[in-house]
Coordinates of C-alpha atoms and ligand atoms in Angstrom, one line a residue:
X196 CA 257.4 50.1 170.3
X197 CA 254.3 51.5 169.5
X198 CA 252.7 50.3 166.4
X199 CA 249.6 51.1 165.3
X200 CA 248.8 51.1 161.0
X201 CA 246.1 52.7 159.9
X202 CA 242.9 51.0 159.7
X203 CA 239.5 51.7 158.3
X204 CA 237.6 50.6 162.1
X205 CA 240.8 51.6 163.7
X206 CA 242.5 54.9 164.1
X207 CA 244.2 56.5 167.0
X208 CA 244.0 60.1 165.1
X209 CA 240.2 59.5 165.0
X210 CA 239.4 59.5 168.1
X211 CA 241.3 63.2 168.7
X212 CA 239.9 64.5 165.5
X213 CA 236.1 63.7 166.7
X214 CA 237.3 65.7 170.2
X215 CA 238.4 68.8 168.7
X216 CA 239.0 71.2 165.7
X217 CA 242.5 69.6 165.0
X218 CA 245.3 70.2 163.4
X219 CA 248.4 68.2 162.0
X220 CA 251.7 69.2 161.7
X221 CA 253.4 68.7 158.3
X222 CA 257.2 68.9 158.7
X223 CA 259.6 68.5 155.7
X224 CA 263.5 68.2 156.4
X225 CA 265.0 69.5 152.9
X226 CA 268.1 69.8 151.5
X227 CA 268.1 73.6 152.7
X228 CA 265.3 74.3 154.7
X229 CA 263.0 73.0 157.3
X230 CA 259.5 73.8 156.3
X231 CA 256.7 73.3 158.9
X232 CA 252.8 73.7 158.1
X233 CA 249.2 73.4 160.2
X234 CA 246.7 71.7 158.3
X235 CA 242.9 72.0 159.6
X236 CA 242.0 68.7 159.6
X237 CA 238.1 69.6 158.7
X238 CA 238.5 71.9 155.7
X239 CA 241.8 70.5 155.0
X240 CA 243.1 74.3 154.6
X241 CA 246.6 74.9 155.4
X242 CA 246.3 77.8 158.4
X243 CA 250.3 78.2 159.0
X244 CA 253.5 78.1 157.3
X245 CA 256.9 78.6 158.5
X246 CA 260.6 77.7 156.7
X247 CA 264.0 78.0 157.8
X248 CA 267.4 77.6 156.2
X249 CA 269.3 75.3 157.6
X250 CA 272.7 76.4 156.8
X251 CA 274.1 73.0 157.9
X252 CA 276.1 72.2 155.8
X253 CA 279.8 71.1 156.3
X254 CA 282.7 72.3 154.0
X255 CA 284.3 69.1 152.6
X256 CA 288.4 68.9 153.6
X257 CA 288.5 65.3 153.0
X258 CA 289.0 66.1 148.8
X259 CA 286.7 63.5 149.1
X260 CA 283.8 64.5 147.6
X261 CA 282.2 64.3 151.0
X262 CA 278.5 66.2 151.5
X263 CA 277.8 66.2 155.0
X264 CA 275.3 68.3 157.3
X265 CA 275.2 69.4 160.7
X266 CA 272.6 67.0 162.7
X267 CA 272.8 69.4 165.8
X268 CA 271.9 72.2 163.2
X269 CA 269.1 70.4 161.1
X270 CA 267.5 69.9 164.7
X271 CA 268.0 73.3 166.2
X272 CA 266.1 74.8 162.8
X273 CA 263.6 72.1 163.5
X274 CA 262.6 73.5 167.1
X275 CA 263.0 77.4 165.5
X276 CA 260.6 76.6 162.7
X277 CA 258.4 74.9 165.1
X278 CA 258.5 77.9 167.7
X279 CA 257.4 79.8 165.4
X280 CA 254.2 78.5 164.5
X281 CA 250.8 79.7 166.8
X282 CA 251.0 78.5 170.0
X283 CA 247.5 78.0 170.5
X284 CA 247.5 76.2 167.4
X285 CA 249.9 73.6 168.0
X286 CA 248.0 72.7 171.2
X287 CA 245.2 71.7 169.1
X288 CA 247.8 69.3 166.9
X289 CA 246.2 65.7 166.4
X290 CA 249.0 64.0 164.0
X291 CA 252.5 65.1 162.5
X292 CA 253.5 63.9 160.0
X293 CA 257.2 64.3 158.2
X294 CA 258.8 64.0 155.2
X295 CA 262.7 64.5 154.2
X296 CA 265.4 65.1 151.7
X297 CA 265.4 60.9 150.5
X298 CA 268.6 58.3 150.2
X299 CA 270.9 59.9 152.9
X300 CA 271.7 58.7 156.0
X301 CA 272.8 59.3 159.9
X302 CA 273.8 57.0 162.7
X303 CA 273.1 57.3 166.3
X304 CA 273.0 55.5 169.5
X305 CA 270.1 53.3 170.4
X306 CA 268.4 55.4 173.3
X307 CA 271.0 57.9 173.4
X308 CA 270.1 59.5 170.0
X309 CA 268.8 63.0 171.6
X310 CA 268.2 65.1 175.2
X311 CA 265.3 66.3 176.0
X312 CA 266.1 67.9 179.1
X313 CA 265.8 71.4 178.0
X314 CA 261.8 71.2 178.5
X315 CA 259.8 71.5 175.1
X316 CA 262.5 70.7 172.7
X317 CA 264.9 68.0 172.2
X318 CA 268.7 68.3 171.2
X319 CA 270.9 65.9 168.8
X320 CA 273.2 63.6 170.8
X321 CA 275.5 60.6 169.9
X322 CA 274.5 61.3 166.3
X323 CA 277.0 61.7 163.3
X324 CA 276.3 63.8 160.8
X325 CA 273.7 63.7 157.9
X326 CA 275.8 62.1 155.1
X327 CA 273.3 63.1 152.3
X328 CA 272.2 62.4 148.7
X329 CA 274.6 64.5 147.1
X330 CA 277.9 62.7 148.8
X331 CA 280.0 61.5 146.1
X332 CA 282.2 59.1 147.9
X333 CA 281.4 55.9 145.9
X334 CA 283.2 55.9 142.9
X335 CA 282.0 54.7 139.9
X336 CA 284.5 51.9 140.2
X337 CA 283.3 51.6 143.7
X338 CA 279.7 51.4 143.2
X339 CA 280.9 48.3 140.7
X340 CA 282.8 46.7 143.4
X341 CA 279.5 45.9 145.3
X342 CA 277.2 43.3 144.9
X343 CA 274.0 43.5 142.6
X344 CA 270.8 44.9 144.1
X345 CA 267.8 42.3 144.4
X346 CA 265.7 45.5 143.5
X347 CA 264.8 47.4 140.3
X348 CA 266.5 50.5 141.6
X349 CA 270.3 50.8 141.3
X350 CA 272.4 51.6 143.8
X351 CA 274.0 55.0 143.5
X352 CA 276.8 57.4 145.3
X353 CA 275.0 58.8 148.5
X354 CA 272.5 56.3 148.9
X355 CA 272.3 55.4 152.5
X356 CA 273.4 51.5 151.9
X357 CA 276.2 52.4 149.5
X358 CA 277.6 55.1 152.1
X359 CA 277.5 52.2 154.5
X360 CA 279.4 50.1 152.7
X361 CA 281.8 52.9 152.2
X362 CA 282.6 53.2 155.8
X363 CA 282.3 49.3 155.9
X364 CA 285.8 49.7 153.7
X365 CA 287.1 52.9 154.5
X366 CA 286.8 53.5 158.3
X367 CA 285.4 50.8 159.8
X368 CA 285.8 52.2 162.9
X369 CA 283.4 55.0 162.6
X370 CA 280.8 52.5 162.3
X371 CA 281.2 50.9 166.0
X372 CA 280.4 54.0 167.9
X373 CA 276.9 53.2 166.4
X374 CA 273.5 51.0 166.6
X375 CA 270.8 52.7 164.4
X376 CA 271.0 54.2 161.2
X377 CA 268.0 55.7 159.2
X378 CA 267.4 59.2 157.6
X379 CA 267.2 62.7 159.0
X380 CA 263.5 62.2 158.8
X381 CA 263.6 58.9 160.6
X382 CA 265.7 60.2 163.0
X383 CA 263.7 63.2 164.2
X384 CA 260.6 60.6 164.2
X385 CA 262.8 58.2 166.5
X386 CA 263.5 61.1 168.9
X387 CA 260.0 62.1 169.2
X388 CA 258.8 59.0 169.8
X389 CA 261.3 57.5 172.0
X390 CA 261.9 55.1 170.0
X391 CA 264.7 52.6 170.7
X392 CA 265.4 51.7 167.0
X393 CA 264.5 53.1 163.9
X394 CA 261.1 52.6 161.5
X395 CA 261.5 53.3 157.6
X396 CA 258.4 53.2 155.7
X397 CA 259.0 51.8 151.7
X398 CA 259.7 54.9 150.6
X399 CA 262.8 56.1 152.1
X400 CA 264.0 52.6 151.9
X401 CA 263.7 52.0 147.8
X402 CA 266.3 55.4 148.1
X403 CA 268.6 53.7 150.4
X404 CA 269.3 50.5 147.9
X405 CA 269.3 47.1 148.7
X406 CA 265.7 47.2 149.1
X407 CA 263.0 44.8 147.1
X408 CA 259.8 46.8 146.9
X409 CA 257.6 43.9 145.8
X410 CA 258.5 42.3 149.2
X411 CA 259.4 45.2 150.8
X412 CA 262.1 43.3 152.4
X413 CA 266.1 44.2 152.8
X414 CA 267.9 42.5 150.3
X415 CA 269.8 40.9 153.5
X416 CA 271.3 37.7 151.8
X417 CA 272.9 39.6 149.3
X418 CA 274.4 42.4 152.0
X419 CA 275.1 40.1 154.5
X420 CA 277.1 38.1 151.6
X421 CA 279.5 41.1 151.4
X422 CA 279.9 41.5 155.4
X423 CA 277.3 44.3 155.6
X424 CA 277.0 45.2 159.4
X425 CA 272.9 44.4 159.1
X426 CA 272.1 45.6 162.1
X427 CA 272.2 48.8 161.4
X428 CA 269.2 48.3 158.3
X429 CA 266.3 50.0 159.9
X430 CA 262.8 48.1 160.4
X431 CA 260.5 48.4 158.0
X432 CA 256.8 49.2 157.8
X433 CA 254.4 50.4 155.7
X434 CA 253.9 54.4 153.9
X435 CA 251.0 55.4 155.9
X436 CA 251.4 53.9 159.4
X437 CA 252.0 55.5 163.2
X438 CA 255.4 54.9 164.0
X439 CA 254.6 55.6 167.3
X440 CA 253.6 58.6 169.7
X441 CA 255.3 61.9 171.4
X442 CA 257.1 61.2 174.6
X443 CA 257.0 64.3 176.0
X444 CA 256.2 67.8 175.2
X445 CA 256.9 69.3 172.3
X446 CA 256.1 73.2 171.5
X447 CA 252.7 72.9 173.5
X448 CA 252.3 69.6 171.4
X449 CA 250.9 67.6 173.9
X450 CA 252.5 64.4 174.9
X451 CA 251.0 61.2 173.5
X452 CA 250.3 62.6 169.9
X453 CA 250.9 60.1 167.1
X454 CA 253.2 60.3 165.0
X455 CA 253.7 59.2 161.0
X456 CA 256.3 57.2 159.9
X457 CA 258.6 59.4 157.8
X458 CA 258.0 59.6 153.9
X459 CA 259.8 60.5 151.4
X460 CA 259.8 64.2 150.1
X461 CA 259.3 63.5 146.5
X462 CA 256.3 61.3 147.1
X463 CA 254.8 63.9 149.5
X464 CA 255.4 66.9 147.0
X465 CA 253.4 64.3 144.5
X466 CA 250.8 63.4 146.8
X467 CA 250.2 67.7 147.8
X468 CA 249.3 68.5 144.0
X469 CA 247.9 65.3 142.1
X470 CA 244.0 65.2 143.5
X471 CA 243.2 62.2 141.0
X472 CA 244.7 59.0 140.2
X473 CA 244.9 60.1 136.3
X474 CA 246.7 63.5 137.2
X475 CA 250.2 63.5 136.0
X476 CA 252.1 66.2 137.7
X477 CA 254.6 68.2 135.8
X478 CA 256.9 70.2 138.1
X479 CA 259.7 72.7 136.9
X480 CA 261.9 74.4 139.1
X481 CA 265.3 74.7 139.1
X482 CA 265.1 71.0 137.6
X483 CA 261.8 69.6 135.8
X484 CA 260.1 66.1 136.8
X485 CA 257.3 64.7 135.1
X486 CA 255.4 62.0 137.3
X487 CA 252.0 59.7 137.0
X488 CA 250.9 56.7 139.4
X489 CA 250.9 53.8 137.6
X490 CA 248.1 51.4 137.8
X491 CA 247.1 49.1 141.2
X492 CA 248.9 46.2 139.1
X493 CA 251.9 47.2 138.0
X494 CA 254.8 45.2 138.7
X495 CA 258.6 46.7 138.4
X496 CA 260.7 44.9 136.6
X497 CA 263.1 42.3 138.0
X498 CA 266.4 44.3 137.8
X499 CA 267.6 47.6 137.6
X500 CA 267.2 50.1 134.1
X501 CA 270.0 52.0 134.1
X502 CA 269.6 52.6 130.2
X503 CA 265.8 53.8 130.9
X504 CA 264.6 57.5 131.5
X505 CA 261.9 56.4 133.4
X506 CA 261.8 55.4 137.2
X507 CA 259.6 53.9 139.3
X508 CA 259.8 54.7 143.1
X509 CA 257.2 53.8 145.6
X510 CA 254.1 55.5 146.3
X511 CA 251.8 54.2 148.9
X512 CA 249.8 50.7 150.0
X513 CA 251.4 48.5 146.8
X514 CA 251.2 51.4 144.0
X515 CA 254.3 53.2 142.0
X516 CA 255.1 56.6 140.5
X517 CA 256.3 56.6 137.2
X518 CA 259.1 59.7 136.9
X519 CA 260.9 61.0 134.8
X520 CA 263.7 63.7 136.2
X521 CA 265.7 66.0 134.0
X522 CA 268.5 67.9 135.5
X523 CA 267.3 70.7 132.9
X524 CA 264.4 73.1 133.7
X525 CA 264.2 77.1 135.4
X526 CA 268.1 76.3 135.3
X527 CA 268.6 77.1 131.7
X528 CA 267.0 79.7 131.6
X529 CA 268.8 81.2 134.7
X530 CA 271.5 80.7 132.6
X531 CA 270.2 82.3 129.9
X532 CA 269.4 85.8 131.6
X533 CA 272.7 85.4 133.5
X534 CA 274.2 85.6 129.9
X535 CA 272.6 88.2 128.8
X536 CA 273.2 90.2 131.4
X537 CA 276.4 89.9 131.6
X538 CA 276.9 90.0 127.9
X539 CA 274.9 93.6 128.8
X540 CA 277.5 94.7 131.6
X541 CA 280.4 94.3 129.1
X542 CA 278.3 96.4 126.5
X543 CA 277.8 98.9 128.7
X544 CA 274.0 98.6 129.4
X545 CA 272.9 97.3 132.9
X546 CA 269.5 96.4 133.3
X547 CA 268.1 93.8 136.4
X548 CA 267.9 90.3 136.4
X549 CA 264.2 90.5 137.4
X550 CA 263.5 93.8 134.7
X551 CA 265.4 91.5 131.6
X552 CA 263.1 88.2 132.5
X553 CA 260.3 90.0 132.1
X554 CA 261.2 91.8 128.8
X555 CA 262.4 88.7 127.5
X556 CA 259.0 87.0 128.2
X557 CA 257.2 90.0 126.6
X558 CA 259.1 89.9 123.5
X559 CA 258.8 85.5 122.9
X560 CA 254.9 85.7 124.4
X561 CA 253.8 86.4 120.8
X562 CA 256.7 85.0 118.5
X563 CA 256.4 81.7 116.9
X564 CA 259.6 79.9 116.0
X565 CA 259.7 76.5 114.5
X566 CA 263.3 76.3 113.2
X567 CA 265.4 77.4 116.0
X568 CA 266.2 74.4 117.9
X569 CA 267.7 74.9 121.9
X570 CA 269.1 71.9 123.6
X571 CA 269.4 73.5 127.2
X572 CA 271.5 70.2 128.6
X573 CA 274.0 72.8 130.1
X574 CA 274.8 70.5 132.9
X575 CA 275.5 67.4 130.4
X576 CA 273.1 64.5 130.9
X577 CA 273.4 61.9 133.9
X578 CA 275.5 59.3 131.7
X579 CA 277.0 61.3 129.4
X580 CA 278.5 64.2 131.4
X581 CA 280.4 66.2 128.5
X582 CA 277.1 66.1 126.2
X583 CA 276.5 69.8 126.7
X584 CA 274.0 72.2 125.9
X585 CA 273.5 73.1 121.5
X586 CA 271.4 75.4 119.5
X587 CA 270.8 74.1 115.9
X588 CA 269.0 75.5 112.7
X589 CA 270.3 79.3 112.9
X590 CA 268.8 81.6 110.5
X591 CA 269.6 85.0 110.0
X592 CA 265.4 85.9 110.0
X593 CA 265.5 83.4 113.3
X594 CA 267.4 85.2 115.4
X595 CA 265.5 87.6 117.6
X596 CA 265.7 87.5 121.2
X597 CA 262.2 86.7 121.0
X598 CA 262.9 83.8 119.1
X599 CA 265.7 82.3 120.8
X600 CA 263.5 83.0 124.3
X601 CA 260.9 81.1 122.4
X602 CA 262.9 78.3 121.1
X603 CA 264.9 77.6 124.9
X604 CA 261.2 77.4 126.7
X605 CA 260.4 74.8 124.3
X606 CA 263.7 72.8 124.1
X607 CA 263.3 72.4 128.4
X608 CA 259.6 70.9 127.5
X609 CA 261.4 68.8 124.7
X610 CA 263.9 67.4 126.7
X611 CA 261.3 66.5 129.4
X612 CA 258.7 64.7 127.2
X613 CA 261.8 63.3 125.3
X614 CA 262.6 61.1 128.7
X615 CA 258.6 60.4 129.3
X616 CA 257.1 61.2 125.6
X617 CA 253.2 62.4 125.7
X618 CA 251.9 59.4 124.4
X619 CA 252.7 57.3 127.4
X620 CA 250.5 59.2 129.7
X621 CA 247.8 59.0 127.0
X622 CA 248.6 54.8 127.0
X623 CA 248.6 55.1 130.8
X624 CA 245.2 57.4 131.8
X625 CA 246.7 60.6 131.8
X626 CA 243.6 63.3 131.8
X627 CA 244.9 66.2 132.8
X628 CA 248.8 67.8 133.5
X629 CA 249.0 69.6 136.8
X630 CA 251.5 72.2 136.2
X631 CA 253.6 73.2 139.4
X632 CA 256.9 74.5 140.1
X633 CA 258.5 78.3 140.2
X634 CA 259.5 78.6 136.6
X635 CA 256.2 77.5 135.3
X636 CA 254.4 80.1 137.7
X637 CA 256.7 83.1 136.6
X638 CA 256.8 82.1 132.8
X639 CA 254.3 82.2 130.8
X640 CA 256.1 81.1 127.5
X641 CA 256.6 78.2 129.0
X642 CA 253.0 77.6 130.4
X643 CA 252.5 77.9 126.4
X644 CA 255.0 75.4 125.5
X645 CA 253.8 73.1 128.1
X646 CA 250.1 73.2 127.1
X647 CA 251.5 72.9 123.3
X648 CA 253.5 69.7 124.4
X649 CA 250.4 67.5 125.6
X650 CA 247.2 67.0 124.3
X651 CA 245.5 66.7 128.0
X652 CA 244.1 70.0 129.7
X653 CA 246.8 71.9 131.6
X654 CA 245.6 73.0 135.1
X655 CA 247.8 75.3 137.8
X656 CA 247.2 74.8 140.9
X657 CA 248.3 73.8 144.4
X658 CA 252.1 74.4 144.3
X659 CA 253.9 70.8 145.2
X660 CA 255.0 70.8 148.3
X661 CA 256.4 68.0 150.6
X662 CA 255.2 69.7 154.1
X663 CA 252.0 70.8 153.0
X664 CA 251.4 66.8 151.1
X665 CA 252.2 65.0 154.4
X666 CA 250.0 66.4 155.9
X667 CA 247.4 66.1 153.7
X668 CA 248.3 62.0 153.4
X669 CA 247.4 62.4 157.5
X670 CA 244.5 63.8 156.9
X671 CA 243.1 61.6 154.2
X672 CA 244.1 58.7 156.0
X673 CA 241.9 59.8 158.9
X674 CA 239.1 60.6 157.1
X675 CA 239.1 57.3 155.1
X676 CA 239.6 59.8 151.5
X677 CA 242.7 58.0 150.6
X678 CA 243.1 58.7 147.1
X679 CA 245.4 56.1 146.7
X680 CA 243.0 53.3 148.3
Ligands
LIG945 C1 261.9 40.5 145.1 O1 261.7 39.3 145.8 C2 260.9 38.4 145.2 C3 260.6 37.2 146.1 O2 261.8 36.7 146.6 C4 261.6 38.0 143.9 O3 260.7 37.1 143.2 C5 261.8 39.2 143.0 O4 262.5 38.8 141.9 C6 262.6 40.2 143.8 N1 262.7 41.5 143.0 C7 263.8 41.9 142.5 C8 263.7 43.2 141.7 O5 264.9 41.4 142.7
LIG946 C1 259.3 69.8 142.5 O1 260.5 70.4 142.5 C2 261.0 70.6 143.8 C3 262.3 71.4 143.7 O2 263.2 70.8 142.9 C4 261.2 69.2 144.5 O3 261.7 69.4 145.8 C5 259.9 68.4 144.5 O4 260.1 67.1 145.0 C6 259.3 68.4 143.1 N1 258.0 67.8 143.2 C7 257.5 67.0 142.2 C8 256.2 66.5 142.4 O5 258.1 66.7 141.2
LIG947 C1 267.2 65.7 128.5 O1 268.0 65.9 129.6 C2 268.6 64.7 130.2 C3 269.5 65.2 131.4 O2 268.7 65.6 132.5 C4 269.4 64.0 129.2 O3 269.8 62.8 129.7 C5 268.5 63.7 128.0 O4 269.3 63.1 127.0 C6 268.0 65.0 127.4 N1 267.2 64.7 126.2 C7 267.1 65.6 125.2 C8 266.3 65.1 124.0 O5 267.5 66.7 125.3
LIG948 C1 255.4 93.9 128.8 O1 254.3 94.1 128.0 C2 253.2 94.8 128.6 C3 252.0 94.9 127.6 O2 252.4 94.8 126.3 C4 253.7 96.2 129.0 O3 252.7 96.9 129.7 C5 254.9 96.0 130.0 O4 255.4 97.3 130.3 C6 256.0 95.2 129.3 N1 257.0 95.0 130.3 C7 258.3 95.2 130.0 C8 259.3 95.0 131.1 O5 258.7 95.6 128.9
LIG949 C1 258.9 82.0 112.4 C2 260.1 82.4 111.5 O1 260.5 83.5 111.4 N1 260.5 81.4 110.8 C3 261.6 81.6 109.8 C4 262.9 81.0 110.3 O2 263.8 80.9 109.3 C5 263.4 80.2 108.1 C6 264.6 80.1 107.2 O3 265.1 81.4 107.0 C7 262.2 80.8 107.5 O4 261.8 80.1 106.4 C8 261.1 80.9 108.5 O5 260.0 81.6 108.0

């Protein structure tokens, strides 16, 4: 296999990116979409963007619990996405880089894995399918039947080890037609390189389980203990390195390009909008994460937290991210309008979804509540599934629609500095919040709650986004402007 890591005398990427105004290719495998950007490598501008649905996934008949994807269909929205970039662009691609939905897994055959024979792209072949992050096979009883981690990350349903072990007990079986395993991401770096087995970097690893990030070794006493098939663990090496180069042709791609190692979506999406080490990136979408990078010396601790709010996943060279993820954020107030207008319909008044947000951010933008207090955990929190949603302190003089707008924006920022409270990122560096995410955009009640909620400047900026932040860790890694370093 071709190996090369990323050096400060040594790059392959280099010597392309001296030869010609270059770009790399940013690829991120989602959930639901494929997303695929060019870079320029000199301004460092994206100059294309292009995203697919997948629609791969597979309805469960198992009663299972079962989340599965189509592989062949991940792959063909790959080559779509690709296709439709500028042609005359992706001629001039120097690296590509990817990045993927983290902790699921597939299994395919050592150098059987894809097809390249229809010229330009490759097809999937002896491949299962994507058993991804939201499988719930593993049972909580289950998940306590298997030995403890030698990692501070516990092991959860849908984590690629855990599935493993599943099939381990369950259907043995379907584990023989197989000899690699790694994620979607991996995978798709595999076949593009050729590659007989499968590289992980650190961070899609720590998602899989069974994985000690201070060594970055497999926690392979422990699995082999419990009859894990270890062969199947994927090699490791480090966020940041080639994992190799194209074989062959690939969208006028020429041969020969190099290839990243696949990361891990979340630390990409990080990595696209925090453009200083004492950034801490707040991010509300449908869900809301608040993240910082901890200092060069932090040390995890020695076993897994379930009690704690806060995680700590790997970033890149030795470094962490501290996160905090609440399942609460642009959801609630979905929710909210969904209400209303509904609660409208059945009065007799119908008015958009899009034409009631707005009115409802008009009519909180300049109302102060203090009283009115909104819980949005409408989904329940992670252990404690029937602790719903509440709203507390009703007055009769509190009750405008401006102030219960008002009071729900707020209650989604309180429940996300509640899991990481302000004063830690003061303790930790923090200067400045970088605001992202689709309901912060579109919301401007909560852009007020959110610059109420920390004392640091509030900027808005760059949305995050995995495709577009591989890329630029390419980039900055040719260019020796690591901000991590
Ligand atoms: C990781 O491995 C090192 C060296 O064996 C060990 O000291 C450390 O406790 C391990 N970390 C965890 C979280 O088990
Ligand atoms: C922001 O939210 C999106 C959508 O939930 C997610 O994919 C992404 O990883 C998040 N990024 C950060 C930096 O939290
Ligand atoms: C915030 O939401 C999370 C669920 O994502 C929950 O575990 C936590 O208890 C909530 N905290 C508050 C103060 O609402
Ligand atoms: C929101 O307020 C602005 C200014 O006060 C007004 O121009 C706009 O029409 C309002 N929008 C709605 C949907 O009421
Ligand atoms: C902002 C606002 O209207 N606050 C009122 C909420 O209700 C309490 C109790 O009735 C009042 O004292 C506040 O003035």
């Amino acid at each position: 296999m071709a190996h090369f890591t990323f050096g400060w005398n040594y790059s392959v990427g280099l010597v392309s990116l001296a030869a010609m105004s270059a770009y790399i290719l940013g690829l991120d495998l989602g959930t639901t979409s494929v997303k695929a950007v060019l870079l320029e490598t000199v301004s460092r501008t994206v100059v294309a963007i292009q995203s697919l649905p997948t629609s791969s996934d597979i309805i469960d008949q198992s009663g299972k619990k079962a989340k599965e994807q189509d592989t062949g269909r991940i792959i063909d929205t790959v080559n779509r996405c690709i296709g439709l970039l500028p042609r005359d662009k992706l001629q001039h691609v120097s690296s590509i880089g990817l990045s993927g939905q983290m902790h699921g897994v597939l299994f395919w055959k050592e150098k059987r894995g894809c097809d390249w024979s229809k010229r330009d792209f490759f097809t999937a072949r002896d491949t299962s399918q994507l058993i991804t992050w939201q499988d719930g096979r593993c049972s909580s009883n289950f998940l306590s039947s298997l030995p403890n981690p030698g990692s501070h990350l516990s092991v959860a349903t849908g984590f690629g080890c855990a599935t493993i072990f599943w099939y381990m007990r369950n259907r043995p079986e379907f584990l023989e037609d197989f000899t690699v395993a790694g994620t979607i991401q991996d995978y798709v770096v595999s076949m593009l390189c050729g590659l007989d087995g499968c590289v992980m970097t650190p961070q899609n690893a720590a998602g899989w389980g069974y994985f000690n990030t201070s060594t970055n070794q497999w926690n392979t006493d422990i699995l082999k203990g419990a009859g894990f098939p270890l062969g199947l663990l994927p090699q490791c090496v480090p966020s940041g390195c080639w994992a190799g180069q194209t074989c062959s042709d690939w969208h006028g791609i020429p041969a020969g390009t190099p290839v990243g190692a696949a990361l891990g979506d979340f630390q990409c999406s990080v990595y696209s909008c925090m453009s200083a080490r004492t950034d801490a990136v707040l991010n509300i979408s449908t869900s809301a994460q608040l993240t910082f990078a901890l200092p060069a010396d932090f040390k995890p601790p020695d076993s897994p937290q379930p009690a704690s709010s806060i995680s700590y996943v790997p970033y890149f060279e030795d470094s962490y991210l501290a996160v905090a993820a609440s399942l609460n954020g642009g959801n609630a107030l979905a929710t909210f309008v969904e209400m209303l207008t509904s609660w409208m319909k059945e009065l007799g008044a119908e008015m958009s979804d899009s034409c009631l947000y707005e009115k409802l951010i008009n009519c909180s933008l300049n109302q102060e509540t203090r009283e009115l207090s909104v819980s949005p955990t409408l989904l329940g929190e992670r252990h404690d599934p029937l602790c719903l949603g509440q709203v507390t302190n009703i007055s009769p003089t509190n009750l405008s629609l401006g102030h219960v707008t008002r009071a729900l924006c707020r209650g989604v920022l309180h429940n996300i500095t509640s899991m990481m409270p302000a004063d830690r990122l003061q303790q930790a560096g923090v200067c400045r919040i970088v605001g992202s995410g689709s309901a912060i955009a579109r919301n401007e009640v909560l852009r007020q709650e959110v610059e109420k909620a920390f004392p640091q400047p509030v900027v808005y900026g760059q949305n995050a986004d995995s495709a577009v932040g591989v890329a630029m860790v390419l980039c900055d890694l040719m260019r020796d402007a690591y901000i991590i370093k």
